[in-house]
XYZ file of C-alpha atoms in Angstrom:
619
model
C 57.620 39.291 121.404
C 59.143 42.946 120.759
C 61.747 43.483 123.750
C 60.143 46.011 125.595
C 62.244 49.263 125.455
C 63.951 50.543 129.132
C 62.549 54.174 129.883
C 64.116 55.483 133.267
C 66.249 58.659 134.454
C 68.970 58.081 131.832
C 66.789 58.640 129.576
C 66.098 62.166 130.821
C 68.257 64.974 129.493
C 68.238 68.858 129.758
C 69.930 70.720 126.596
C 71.222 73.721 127.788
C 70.664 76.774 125.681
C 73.280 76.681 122.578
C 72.640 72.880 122.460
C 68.898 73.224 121.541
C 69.268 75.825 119.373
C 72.317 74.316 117.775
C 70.259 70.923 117.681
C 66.861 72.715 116.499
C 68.164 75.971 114.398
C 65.116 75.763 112.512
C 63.143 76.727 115.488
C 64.760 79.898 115.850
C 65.781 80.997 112.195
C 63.708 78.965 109.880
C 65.103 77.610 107.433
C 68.456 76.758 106.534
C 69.813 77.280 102.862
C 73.159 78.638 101.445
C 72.205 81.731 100.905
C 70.330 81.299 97.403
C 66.533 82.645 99.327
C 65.985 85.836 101.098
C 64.779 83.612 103.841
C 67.543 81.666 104.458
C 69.234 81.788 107.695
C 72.225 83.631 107.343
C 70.278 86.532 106.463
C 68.133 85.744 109.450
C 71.492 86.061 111.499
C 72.111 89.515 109.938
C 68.946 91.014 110.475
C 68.723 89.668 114.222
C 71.856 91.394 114.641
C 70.396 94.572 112.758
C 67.083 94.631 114.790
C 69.181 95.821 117.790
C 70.703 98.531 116.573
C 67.579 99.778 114.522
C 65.898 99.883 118.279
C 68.351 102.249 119.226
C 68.086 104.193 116.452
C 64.216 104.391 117.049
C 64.830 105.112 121.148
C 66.492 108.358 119.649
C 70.381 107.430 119.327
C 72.514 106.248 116.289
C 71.756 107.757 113.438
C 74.480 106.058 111.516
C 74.911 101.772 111.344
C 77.884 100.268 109.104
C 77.451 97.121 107.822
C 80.225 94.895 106.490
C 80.009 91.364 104.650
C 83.581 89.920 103.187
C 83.268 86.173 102.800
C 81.371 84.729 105.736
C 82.576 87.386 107.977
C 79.615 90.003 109.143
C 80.545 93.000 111.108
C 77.758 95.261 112.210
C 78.586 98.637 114.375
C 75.996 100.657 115.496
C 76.601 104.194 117.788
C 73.734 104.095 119.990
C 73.890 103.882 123.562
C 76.213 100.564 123.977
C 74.987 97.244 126.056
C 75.346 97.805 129.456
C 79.138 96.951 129.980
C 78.202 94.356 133.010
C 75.985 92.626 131.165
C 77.748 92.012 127.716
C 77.822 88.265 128.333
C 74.852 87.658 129.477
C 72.458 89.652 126.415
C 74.000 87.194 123.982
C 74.437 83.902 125.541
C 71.745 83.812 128.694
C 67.793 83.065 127.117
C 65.409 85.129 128.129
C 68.160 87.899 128.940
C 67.590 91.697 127.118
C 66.664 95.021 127.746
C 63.752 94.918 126.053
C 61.743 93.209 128.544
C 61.241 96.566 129.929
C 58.326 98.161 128.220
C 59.678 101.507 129.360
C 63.129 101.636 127.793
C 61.223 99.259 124.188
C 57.553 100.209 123.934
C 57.201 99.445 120.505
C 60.354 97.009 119.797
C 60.606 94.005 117.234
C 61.950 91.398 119.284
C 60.473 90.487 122.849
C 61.503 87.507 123.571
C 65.492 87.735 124.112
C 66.589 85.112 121.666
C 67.926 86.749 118.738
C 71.456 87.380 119.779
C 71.586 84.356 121.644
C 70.314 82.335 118.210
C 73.474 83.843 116.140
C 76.576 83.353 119.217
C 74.885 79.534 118.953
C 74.972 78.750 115.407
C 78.441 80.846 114.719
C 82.438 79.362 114.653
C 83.254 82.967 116.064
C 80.846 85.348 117.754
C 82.362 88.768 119.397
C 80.507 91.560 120.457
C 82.183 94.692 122.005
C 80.308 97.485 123.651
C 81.542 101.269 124.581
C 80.249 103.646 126.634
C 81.067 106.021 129.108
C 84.385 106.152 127.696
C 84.862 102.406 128.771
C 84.743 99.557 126.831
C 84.215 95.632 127.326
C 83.862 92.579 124.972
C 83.789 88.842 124.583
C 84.119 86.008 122.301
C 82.251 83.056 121.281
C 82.815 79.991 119.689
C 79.371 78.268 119.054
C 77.934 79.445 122.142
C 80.769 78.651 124.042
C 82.876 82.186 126.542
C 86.477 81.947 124.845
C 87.790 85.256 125.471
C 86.560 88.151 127.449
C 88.039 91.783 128.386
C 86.490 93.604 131.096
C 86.612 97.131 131.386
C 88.959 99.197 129.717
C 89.478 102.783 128.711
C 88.730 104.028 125.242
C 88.419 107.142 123.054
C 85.985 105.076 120.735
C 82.361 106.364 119.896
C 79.989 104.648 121.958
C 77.845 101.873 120.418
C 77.883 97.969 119.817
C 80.140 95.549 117.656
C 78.871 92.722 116.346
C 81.581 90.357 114.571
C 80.063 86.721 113.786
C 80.718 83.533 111.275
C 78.183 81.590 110.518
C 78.786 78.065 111.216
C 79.451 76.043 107.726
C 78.732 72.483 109.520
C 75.047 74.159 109.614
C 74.805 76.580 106.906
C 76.236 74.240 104.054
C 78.213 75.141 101.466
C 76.497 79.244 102.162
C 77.466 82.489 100.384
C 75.946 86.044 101.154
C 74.203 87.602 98.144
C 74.272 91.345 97.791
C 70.978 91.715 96.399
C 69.076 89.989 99.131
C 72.009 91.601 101.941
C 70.355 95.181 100.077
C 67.306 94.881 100.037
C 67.109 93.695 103.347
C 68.592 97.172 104.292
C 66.704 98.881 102.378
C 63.420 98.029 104.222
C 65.529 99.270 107.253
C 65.918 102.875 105.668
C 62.252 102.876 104.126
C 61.094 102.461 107.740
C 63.372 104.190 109.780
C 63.878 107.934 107.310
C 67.019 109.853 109.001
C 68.820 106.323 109.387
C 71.821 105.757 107.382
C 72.924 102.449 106.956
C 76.433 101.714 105.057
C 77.040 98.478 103.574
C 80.555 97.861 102.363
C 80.603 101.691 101.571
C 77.645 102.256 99.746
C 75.353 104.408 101.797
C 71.743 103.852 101.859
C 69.135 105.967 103.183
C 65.161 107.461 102.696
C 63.562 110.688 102.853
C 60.374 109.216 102.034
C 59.545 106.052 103.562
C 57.272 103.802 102.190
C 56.615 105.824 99.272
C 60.270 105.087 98.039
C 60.115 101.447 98.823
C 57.653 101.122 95.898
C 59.002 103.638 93.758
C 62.264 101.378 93.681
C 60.522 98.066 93.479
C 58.286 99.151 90.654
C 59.204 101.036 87.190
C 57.286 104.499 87.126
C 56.142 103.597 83.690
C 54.195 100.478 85.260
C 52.137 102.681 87.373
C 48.563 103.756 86.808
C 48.119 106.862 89.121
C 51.229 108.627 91.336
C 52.189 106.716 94.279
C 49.082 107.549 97.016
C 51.443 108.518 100.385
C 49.404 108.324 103.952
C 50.966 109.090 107.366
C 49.919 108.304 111.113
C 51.328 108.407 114.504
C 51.238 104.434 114.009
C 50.425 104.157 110.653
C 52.176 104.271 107.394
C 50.445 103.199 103.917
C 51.271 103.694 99.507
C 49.280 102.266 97.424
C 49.101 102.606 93.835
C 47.854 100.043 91.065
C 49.760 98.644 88.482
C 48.893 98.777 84.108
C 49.599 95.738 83.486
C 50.421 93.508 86.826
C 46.671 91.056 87.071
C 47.233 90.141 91.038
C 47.747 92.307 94.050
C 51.164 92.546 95.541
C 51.900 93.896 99.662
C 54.695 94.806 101.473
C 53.456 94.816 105.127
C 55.437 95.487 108.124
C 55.094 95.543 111.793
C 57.773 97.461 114.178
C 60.062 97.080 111.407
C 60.034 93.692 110.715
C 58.969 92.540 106.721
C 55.974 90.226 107.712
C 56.334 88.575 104.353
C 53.044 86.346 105.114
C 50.636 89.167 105.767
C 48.825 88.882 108.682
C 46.046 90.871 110.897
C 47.017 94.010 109.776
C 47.535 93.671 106.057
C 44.378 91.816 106.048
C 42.672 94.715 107.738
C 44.085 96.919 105.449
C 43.046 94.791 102.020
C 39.586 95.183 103.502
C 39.747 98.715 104.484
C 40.665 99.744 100.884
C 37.531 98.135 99.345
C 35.388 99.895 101.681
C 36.519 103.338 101.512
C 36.753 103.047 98.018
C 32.712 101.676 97.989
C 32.016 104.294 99.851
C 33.703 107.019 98.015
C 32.280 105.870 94.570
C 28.641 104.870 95.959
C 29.037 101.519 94.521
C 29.160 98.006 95.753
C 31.983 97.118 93.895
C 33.314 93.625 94.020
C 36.180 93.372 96.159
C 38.558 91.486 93.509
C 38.092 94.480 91.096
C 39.210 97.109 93.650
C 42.282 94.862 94.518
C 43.181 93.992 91.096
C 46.548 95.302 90.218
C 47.273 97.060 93.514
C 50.615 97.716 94.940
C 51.016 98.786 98.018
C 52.503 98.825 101.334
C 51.773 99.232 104.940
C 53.738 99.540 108.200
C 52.214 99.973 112.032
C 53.713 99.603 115.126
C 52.170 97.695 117.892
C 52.613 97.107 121.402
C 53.817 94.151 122.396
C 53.351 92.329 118.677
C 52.655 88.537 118.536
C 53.796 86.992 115.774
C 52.635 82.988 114.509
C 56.388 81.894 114.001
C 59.527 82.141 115.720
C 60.325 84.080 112.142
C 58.072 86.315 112.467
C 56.611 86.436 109.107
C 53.271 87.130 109.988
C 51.488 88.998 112.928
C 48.709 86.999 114.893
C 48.095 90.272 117.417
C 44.349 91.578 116.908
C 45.088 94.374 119.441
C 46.991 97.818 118.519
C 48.367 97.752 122.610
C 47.899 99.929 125.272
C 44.161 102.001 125.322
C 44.561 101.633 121.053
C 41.416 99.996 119.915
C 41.861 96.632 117.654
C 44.294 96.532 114.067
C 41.548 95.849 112.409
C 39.314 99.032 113.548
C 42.942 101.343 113.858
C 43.123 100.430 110.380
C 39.669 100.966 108.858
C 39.198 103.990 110.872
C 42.816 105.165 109.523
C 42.252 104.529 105.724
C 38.780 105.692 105.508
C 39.674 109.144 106.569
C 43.017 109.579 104.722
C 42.232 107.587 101.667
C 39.095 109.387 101.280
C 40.414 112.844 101.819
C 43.357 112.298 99.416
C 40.792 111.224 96.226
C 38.545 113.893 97.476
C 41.566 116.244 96.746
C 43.222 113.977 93.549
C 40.406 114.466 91.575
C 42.495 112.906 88.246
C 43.721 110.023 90.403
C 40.192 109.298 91.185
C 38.895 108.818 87.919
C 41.551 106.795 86.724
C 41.026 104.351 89.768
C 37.612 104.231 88.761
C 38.546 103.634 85.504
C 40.549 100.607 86.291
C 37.931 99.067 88.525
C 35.404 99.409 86.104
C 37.446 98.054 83.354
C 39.068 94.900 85.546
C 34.974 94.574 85.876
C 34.623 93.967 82.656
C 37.328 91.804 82.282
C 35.922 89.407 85.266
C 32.943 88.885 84.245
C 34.030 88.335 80.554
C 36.473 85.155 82.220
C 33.903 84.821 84.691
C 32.466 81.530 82.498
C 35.774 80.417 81.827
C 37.318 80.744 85.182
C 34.542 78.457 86.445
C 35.216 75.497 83.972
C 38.683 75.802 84.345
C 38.614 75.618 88.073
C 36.406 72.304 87.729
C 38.810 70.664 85.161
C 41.771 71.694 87.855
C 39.724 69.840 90.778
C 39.360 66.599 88.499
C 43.151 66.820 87.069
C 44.419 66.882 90.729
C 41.903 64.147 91.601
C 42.294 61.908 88.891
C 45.871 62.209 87.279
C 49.492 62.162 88.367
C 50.298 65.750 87.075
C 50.864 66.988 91.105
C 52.662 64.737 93.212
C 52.198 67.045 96.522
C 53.716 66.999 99.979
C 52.217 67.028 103.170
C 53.595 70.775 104.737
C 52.486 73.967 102.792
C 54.235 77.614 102.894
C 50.677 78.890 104.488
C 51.197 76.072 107.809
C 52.826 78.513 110.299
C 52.360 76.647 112.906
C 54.938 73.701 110.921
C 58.278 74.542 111.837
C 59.380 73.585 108.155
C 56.902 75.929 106.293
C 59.495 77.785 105.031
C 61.352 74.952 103.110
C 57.869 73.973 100.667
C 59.161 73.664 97.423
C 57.667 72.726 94.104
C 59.555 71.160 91.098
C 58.401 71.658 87.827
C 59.664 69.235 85.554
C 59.618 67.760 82.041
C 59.197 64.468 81.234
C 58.029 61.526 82.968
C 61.692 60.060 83.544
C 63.196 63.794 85.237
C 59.611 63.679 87.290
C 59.557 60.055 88.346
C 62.961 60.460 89.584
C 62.822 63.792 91.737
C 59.347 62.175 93.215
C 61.244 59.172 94.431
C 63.789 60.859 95.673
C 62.028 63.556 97.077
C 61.278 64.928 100.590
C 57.167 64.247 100.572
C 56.666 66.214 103.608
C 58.063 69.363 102.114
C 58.869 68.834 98.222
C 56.279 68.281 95.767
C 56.362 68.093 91.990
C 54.502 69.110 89.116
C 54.972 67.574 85.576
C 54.698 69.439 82.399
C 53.288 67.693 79.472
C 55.840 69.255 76.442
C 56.526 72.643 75.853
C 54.760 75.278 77.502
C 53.200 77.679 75.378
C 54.395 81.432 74.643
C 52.446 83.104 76.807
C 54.386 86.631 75.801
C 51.366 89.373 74.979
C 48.698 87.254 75.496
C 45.791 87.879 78.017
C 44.778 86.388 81.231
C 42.084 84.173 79.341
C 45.136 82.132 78.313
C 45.628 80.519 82.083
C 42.054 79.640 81.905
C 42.151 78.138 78.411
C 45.859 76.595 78.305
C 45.753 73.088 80.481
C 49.486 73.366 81.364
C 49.006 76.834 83.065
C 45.617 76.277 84.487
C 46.457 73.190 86.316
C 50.062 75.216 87.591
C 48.199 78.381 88.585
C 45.658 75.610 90.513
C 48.760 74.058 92.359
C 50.540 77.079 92.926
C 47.164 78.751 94.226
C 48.073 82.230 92.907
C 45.127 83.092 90.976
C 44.460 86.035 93.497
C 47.793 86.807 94.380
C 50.147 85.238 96.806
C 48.253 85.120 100.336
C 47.345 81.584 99.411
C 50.953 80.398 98.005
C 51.324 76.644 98.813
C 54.949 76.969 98.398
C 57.597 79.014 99.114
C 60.209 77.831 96.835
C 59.003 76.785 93.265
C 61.599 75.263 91.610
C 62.231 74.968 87.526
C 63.831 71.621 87.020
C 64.647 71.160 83.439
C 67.322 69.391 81.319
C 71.145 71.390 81.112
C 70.518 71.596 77.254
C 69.085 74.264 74.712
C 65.475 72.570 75.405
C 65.569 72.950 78.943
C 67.018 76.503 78.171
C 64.305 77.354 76.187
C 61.438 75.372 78.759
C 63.101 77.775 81.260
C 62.316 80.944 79.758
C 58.819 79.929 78.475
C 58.172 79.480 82.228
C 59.463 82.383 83.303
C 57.792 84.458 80.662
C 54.475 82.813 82.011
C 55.418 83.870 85.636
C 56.384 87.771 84.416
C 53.587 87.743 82.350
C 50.826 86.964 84.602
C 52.684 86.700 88.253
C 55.559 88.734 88.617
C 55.616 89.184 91.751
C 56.236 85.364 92.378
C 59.563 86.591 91.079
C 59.755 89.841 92.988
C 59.274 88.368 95.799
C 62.079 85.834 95.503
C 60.017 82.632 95.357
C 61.384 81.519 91.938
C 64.517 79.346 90.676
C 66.261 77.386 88.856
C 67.770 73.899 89.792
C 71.190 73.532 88.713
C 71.939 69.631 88.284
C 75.675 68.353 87.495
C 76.672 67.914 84.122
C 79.286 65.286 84.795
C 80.121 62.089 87.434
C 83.397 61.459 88.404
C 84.251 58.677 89.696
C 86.678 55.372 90.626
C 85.696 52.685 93.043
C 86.289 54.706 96.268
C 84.929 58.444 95.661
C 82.347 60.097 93.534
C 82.217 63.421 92.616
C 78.959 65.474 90.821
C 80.525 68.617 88.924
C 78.769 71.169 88.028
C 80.920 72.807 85.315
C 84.120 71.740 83.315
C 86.408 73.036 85.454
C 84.578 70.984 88.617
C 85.399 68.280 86.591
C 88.887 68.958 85.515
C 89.365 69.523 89.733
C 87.999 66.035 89.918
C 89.871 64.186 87.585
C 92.946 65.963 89.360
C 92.195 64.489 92.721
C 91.330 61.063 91.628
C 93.891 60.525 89.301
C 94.336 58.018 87.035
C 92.059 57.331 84.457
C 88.349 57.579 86.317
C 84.888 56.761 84.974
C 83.811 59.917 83.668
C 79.702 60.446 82.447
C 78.116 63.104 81.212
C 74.232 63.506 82.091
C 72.429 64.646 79.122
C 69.399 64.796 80.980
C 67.402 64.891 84.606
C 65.709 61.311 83.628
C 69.694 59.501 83.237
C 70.103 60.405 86.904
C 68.506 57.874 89.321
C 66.768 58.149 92.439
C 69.764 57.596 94.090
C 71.651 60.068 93.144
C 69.044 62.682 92.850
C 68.696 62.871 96.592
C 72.179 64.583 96.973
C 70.716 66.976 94.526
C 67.416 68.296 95.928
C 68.327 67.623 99.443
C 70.729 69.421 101.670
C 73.206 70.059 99.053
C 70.439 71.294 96.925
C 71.821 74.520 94.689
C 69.469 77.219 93.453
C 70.059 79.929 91.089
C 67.366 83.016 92.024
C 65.616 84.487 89.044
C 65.474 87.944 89.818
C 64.319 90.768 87.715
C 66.538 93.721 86.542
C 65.633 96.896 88.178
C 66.891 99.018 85.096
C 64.231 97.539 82.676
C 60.477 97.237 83.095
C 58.468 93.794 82.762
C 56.975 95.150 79.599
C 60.702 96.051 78.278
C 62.245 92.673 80.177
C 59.310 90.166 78.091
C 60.029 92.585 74.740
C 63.871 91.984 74.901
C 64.012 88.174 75.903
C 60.478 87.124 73.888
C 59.838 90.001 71.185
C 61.370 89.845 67.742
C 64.548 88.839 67.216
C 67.142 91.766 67.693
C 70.856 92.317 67.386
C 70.941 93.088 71.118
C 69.236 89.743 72.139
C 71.219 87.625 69.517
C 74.601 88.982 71.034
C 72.956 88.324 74.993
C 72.213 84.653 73.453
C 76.259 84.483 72.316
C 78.111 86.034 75.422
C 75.425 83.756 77.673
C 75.076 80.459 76.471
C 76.829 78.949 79.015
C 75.143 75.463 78.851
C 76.228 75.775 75.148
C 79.810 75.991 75.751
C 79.490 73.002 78.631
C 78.404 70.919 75.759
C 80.919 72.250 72.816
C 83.864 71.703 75.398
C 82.551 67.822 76.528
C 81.903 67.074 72.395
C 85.273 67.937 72.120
């Protein structure tokens, strides 16, 4: 019989505030990472930081907010009105402690419920924050969570405003690094929403005169766009919208009191429906609601009272009220577009027709697929019912209510051996993975029809449930694993020519990468090491000494279970696929999948890095 387990008030404990969130960080930031994901939580720590001082800027002071990243050090100084000097502690280390629990000084604020501050002094080696008004000044020092060092009140000539200085804590935030693009474009959502804010990061000085209209005029080549970029204004209320020439699936950016709800939410789904119906209306046809939405870019901001948001991320609103006497989002929104959207094509004549034109023609396109689409969606259902070709998990990227949403990742692989040892050694509430059967096909200049018709990309589009765009991603993170050779190379860019073909904005939206695996073990009978590179594994050899066991994996399938799990788990390293701004997608698939040209051949030469890994190890 079982000894039966003692439960009395030992086993009671409180965790005082820096201990749960040090203990549950995921709670409070999401996920983790290193940095390689926009939604990792160092970048989490600088925008909780940055939502402060863009609510002064909106209460009417600070125009100006410098931003600094060198190494792991963030500095971020803002010149609005500076925390009240009595209470500098207590905003960043006491829960539930903040100004803007007082609807009268933060009507229409992004973060109610005092914990940002409070998340970053917990999960940071060295936290300071200084404040100056008055011509006084005060500050204090952290050390995860913990008072170190404080200065009371002392005279100053400084500009008033706040000082943020923080280090993210490497015991949580393994082996992290701060990428510049992701840093930017963070910002740059901050400018697009906030026009007469300047925000300077590490000199370079960012700022919008047009708001939302910008944001997609810098996420989208002007070549790429059917009609000029459709620009509507409210008190609340911000929208552009155009549609793309050759994207298939829609693509948002939706935000609510300045935060990036990257999962949609109430308002962006009163706004997808709002669009259709104006644009019945306006045409005096029933058009199908997938043809007016085909191709369409566009984003959307509002500000609501008192927003409530399904995660402690707040990726996605829940709130079906506008606040106040407002009436709901969803009627705000409808009433909103239907009088705007409607003037403006009453007035755009041109833009009109070539709207029209589009809808009629992506129409015809639907109901030419329409047969084919239907098969192919029944041979998906039996494929994932029948064969091995999915290995899911149990949490999806949709689950808000999960706290580990946000970490869903799919691996495709090659091969049975690469896929039959990442499934063993996978994590099967969050990781699933998806085997490819050979070479995918060129998809470069082909049509739609070709998902439908091709197994390999049916079944993926099926898995990845993208075939209307992303609202019904199942995972955040998809994940190429293929062999560090010239056929993985080349499996690589057939994939990604599939995903710019078809679904770029999988890739704009950061959800792609690659899966870098070592190339060499190191290794004697005390320590192992898994290099990456050959000079990792000239640093190894150094520290061993002697004469160690030295392998080199030629491919995912030599590496066992065993050792995989240090590989996709929490020393897992992902390179982002990103696209270059400077070229379009139609230019981008041209250079890398076209003809053969003296510019690609000599991008092939000076980038073939896997290439040299294997010349040098040869040798």
């Amino acid at each position: 019989m079982a000894q039966e387990t003692k439960y009395t008030e030992d086993n009671i404990r409180s965790l005082d505030w820096k201990e749960h969130i040090r203990m549950r960080p995921g709670m409070y930031i999401g996920k983790l990472g290193d940095g390689s994901s926009p939604d990792d939580g160092i970048y989490i720590l600088v925008k909780e930081v940055l939502d402060n001082s863009i609510d002064e800027f909106v209460m009417g002071t600070g125009k100006t907010i410098e931003v600094s990243i060198q190494g792991n050090k963030v500095i971020v100084r803002d010149y609005g009105r500076g925390i009240p000097l009595g209470k500098v502690v207590d905003v960043v280390s006491k829960m539930n402690t903040g100004g803007k629990y007082d609807s009268r000084a933060f009507k229409k604020s992004v973060g109610l419920n005092g914990v940002g501050t409070k998340a970053v002094n917990a999960l940071s080696t060295f936290f300071r924050v200084e404040s100056t008004r008055d011509g006084k000044s005060a500050s204090a020092e952290f050390e995860k969570g913990n008072l170190t060092n404080q200065d009371l009140l002392e005279e100053t000539t400084r500009r008033r405003g706040t000082k943020v200085t923080f280090i993210a804590d490497e015991a949580i935030f393994k082996n992290y690094k701060y990428r510049p693009e992701y840093v930017i474009r963070l910002l740059k959502n901050y400018v697009y929403l906030n026009p007469g804010l300047t925000i300077v990061f590490n000199g370079e000085k960012f700022y919008s005169e047009n708001g939302l209209k910008d944001l997609l005029e810098d996420n989208n080549n002007q070549e790429d766009m059917l009609y000029p970029i459709i620009h509507l204004k409210g008190e609340d209320i911000e929208v552009a919208m155009t549609h793309s020439k050759t994207q298939y699936s829609e693509e948002y950016h939706s935000f609510v009191n300045g935060q990036n709800t990257t999962q949609g939410g109430t308002h962006q789904a009163a706004f997808r429906e709002a669009v259709v119906k104006t644009i019945r209306e306006f045409y005096g046809k029933n058009f199908d609601a997938s043809d007016v939405r085909k191709s369409i870019i566009a984003a959307i901001s509002i500000k609501v009272m008192e927003p409530v948001f399904e995660s402690q991320t707040k990726t996605k609103l829940g709130s079906t009220d506008m606040g106040g006497d407002l009436p709901t989002v969803r009627t705000y929104i409808n009433d909103f577009i239907k009088t705007k959207l409607d003037n403006y094509l009453h007035k755009n004549q041109e833009i009109a027709e070539a709207l029209q034109k589009k809808i009629l023609q992506a129409e015809k396109e639907r109901k030419e697929l329409s047969g084919i689409r239907k098969l192919a969606k029944e041979r998906a259902k039996k494929a994932s019912l029948h064969n091995k070709k999915l290995r899911d998990c149990r949490i999806h990227f949709g689950d808000t209510k999960k706290e580990d949403y946000l970490n869903t990742t799919l691996f495709i692989t090659e091969g049975d051996s690469a896929s039959g040892s990442i499934t063993k050694s996978r994590n099967v509430n969050t990781q699933a993975v998806f085997s490819l059967k050979g070479k995918p096909l060129n998809s470069y200049g082909l049509s739609k029809k070709i998902v439908y018709e091709n197994e390999e990309f049916n079944l993926l589009q099926a898995a990845l449930n993208i075939e209307d765009g992303l609202e019904g991603l199942r995972y955040n993170n998809i994940v190429i694993a293929t062999d560090a050779d010239v056929d993985g190379m080349h499996i690589r860019l057939l994939l990604i020519t599939f995903f710019l073909q078809f679904f770029p904005e999988v890739i704009k939206e950061g959800h792609l990468y690659i899966l870098e695996t070592p190339l060499f073990r190191v290794r004697n009978k005390k320590e192992t090491y898994y290099c990456y590179s050959e000079k990792e594994k000239q640093e190894a050899i150094q520290k061993l000494r002697g004469k160690p066991e030295i392998t080199r994996f030629k491919g995912l399938g030599e590496i066992s279970p065993n050792e995989f799990v240090h590989f996709i788990g929490e020393d897992m390293r992902l390179d982002p696929v990103m696209l270059d701004k400077e070229m379009s997608i139609d230019q981008m698939l041209q250079f890398y999948m076209g003809k053969n040209t003296p510019d690609r051949q000599k991008f092939i030469i000076e980038n073939l890095k896997v290439e040299q890994d294997l010349v040098s190890t040869e040798e």
